[in-house]
PDB file of C-alpha atoms in Angstrom:
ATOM      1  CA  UNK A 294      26.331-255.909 122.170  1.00 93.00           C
ATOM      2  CA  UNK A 295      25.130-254.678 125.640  1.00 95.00           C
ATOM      3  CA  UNK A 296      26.999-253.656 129.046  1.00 97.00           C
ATOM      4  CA  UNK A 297      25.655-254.060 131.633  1.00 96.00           C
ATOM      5  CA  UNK A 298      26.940-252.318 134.996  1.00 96.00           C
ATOM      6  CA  UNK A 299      26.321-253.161 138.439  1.00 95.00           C
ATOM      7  CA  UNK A 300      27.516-252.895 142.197  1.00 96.00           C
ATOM      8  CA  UNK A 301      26.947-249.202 143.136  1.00 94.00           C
ATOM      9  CA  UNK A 302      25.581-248.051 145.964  1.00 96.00           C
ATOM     10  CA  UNK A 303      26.183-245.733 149.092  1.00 97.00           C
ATOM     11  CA  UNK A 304      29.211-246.249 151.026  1.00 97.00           C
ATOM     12  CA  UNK A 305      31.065-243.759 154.228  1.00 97.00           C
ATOM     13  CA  UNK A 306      33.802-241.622 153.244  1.00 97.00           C
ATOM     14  CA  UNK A 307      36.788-243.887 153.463  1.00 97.00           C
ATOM     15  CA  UNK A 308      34.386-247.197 152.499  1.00 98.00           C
ATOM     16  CA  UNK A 309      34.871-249.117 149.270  1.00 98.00           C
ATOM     17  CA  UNK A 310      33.046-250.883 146.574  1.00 98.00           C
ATOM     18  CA  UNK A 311      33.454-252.484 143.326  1.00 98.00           C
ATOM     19  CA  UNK A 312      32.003-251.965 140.070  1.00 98.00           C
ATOM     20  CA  UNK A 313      31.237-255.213 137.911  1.00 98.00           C
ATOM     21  CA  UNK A 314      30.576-254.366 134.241  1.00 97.00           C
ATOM     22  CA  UNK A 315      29.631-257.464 131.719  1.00 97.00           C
ATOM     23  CA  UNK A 316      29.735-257.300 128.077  1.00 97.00           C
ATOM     24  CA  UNK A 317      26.707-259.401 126.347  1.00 96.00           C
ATOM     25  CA  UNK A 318      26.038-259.648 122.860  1.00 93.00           C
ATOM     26  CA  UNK A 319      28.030-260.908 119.322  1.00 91.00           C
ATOM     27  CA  UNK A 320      31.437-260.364 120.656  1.00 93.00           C
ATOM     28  CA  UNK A 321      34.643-260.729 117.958  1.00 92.00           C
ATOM     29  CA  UNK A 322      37.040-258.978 120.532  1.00 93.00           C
ATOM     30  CA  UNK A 323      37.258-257.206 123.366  1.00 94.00           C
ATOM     31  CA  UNK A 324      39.722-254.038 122.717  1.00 95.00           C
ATOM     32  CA  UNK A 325      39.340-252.194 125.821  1.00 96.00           C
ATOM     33  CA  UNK A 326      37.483-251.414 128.625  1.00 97.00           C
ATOM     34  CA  UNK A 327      37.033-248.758 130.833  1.00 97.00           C
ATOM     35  CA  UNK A 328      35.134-246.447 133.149  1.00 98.00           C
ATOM     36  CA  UNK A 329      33.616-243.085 133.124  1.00 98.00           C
ATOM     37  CA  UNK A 330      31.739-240.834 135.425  1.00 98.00           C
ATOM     38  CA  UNK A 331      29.233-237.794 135.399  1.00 98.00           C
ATOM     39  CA  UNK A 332      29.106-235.786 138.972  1.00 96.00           C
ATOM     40  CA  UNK A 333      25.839-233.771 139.546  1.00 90.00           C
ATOM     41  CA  UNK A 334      26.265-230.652 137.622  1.00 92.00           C
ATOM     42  CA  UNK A 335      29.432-231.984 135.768  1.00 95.00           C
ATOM     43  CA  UNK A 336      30.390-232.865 132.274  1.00 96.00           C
ATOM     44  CA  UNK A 337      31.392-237.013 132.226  1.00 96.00           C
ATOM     45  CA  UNK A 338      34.839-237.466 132.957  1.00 97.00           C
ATOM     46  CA  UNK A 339      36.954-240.575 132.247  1.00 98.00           C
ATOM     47  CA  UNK A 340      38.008-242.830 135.697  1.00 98.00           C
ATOM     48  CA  UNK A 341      40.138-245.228 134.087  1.00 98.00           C
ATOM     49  CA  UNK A 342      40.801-247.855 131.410  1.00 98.00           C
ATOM     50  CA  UNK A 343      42.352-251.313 130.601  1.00 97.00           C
ATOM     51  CA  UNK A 344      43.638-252.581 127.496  1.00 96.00           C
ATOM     52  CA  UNK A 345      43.123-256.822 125.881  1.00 93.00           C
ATOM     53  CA  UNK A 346      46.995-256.360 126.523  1.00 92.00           C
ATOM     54  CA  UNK A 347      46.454-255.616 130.078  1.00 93.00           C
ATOM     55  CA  UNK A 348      47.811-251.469 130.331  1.00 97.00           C
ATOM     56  CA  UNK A 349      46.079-249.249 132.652  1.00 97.00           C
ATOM     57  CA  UNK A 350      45.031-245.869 133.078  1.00 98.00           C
ATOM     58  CA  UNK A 351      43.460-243.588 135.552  1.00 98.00           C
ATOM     59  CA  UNK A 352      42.664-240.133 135.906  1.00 98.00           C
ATOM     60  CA  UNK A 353      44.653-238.347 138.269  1.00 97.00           C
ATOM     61  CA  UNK A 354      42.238-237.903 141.007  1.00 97.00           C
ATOM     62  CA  UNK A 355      42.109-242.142 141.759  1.00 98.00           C
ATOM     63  CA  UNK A 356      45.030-243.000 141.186  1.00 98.00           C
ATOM     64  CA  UNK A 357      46.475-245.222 144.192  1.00 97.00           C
ATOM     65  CA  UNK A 358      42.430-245.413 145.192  1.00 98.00           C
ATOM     66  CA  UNK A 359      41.151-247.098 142.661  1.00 98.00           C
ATOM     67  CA  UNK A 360      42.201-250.564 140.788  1.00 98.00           C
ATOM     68  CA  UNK A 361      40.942-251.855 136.949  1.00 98.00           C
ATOM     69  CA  UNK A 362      40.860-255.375 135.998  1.00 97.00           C
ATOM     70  CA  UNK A 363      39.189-257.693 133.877  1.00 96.00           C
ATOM     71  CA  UNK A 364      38.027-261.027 133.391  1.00 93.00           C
ATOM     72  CA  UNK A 365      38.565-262.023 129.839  1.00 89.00           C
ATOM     73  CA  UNK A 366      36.239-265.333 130.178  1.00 90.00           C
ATOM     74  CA  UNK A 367      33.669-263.203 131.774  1.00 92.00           C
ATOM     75  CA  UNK A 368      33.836-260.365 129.327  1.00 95.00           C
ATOM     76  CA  UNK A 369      33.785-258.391 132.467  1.00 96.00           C
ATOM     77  CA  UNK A 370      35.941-255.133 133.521  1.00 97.00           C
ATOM     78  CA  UNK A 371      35.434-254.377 137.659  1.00 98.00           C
ATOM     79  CA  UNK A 372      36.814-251.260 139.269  1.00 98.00           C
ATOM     80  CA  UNK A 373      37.935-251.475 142.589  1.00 98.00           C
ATOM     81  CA  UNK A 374      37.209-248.335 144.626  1.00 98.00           C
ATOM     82  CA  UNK A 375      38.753-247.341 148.251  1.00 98.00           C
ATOM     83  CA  UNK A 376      39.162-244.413 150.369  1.00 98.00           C
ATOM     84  CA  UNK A 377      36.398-242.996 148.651  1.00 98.00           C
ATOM     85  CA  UNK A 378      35.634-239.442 149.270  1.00 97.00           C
ATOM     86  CA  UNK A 379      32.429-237.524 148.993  1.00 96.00           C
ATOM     87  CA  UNK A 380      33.721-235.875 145.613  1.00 96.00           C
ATOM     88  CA  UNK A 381      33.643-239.651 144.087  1.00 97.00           C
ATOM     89  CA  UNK A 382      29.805-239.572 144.118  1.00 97.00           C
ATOM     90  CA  UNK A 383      28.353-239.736 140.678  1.00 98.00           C
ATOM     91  CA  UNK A 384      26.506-242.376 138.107  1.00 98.00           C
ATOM     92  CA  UNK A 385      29.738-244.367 137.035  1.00 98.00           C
ATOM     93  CA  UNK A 386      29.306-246.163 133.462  1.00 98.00           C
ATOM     94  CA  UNK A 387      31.246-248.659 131.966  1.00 97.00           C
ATOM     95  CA  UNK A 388      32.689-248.093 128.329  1.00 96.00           C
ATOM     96  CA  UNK A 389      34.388-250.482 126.154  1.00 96.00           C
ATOM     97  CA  UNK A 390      35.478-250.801 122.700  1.00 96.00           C
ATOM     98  CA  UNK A 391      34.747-254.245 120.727  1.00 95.00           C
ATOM     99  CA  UNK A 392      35.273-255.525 117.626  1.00 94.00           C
ATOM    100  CA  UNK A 393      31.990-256.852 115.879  1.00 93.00           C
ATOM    101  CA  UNK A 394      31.314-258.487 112.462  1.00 91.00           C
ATOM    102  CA  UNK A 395      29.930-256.582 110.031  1.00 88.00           C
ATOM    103  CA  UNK A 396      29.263-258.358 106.753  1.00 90.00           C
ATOM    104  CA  UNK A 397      32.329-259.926 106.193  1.00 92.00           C
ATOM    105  CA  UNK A 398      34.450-257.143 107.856  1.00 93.00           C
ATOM    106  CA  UNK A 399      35.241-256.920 112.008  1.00 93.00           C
ATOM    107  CA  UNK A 400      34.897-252.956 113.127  1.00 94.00           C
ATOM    108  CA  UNK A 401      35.631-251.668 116.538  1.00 94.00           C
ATOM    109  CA  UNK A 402      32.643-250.328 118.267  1.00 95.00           C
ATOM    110  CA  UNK A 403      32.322-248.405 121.103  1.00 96.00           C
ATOM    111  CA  UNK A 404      29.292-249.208 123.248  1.00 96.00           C
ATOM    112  CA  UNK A 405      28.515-247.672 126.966  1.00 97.00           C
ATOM    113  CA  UNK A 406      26.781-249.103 129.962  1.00 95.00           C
ATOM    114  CA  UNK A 407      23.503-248.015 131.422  1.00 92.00           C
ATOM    115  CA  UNK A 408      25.215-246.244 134.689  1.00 92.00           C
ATOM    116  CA  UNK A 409      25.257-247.129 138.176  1.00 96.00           C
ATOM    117  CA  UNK A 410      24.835-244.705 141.478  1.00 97.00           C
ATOM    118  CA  UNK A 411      28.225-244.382 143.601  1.00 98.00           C
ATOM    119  CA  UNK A 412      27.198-241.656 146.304  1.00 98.00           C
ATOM    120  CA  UNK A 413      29.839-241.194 149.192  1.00 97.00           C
ATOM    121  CA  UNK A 414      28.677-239.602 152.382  1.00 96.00           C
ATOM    122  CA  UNK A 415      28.426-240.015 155.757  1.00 94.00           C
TER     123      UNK A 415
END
């Protein structure tokens, strides 16, 4: 299984953009999926998160900014970022926990996207 993020870029304080994520690979079940970021000179935080059953989450900092969805027949979680501010700049990856066959058993997984550049300034 492989994620595969994309649709970062640089964008004016008070711009938006949106994150795609896509999940490839031998796919039982999609659990959750979610987002994470590392700032420059910061530990990786978590953004926000989506359940299969559709619940959200955000961290406290984006919350009324930014919106998770999904597209179950894409296998693909997008965040929605506005009003972005220069402290949203940092590589944003895309998380998500699957269930996979192993043997004759189905285990969750957790597998993490390569990263994508989100840098806010003017």
């Amino acid at each position: 299984v492989q994620l595969q993020a994309s649709g970062g870029g640089l964008v004016q304080p008070g711009g938006s953009l949106r994150l795609s994520c896509v999940a490839r690979g031998s796919i039982f079940k999609i659990n959750a999926m979610g987002w994470y970021r590392r700032a420059p000179g910061e530990q990786r935080e978590f953004v926000a998160t989506i359940s299969s059953g559709g619940d959200t989450n955000y961290t406290d900092s984006v919350k009324g900014r930014f919106t998770i969805s999904t597209d179950n027949a894409k296998k693909t979680v997008y965040l929605q970022m506005n009003s972005l501010k220069p402290e949203d700049t940092a590589v944003y990856y895309c998380n998500a926990e699957i269930s996979v066959l192993q043997g004759f058993t189905i285990v969750p997984r957790t597998y993490w996207g390569q990263g994508t550049q989100v840098t806010v300034s003017s």
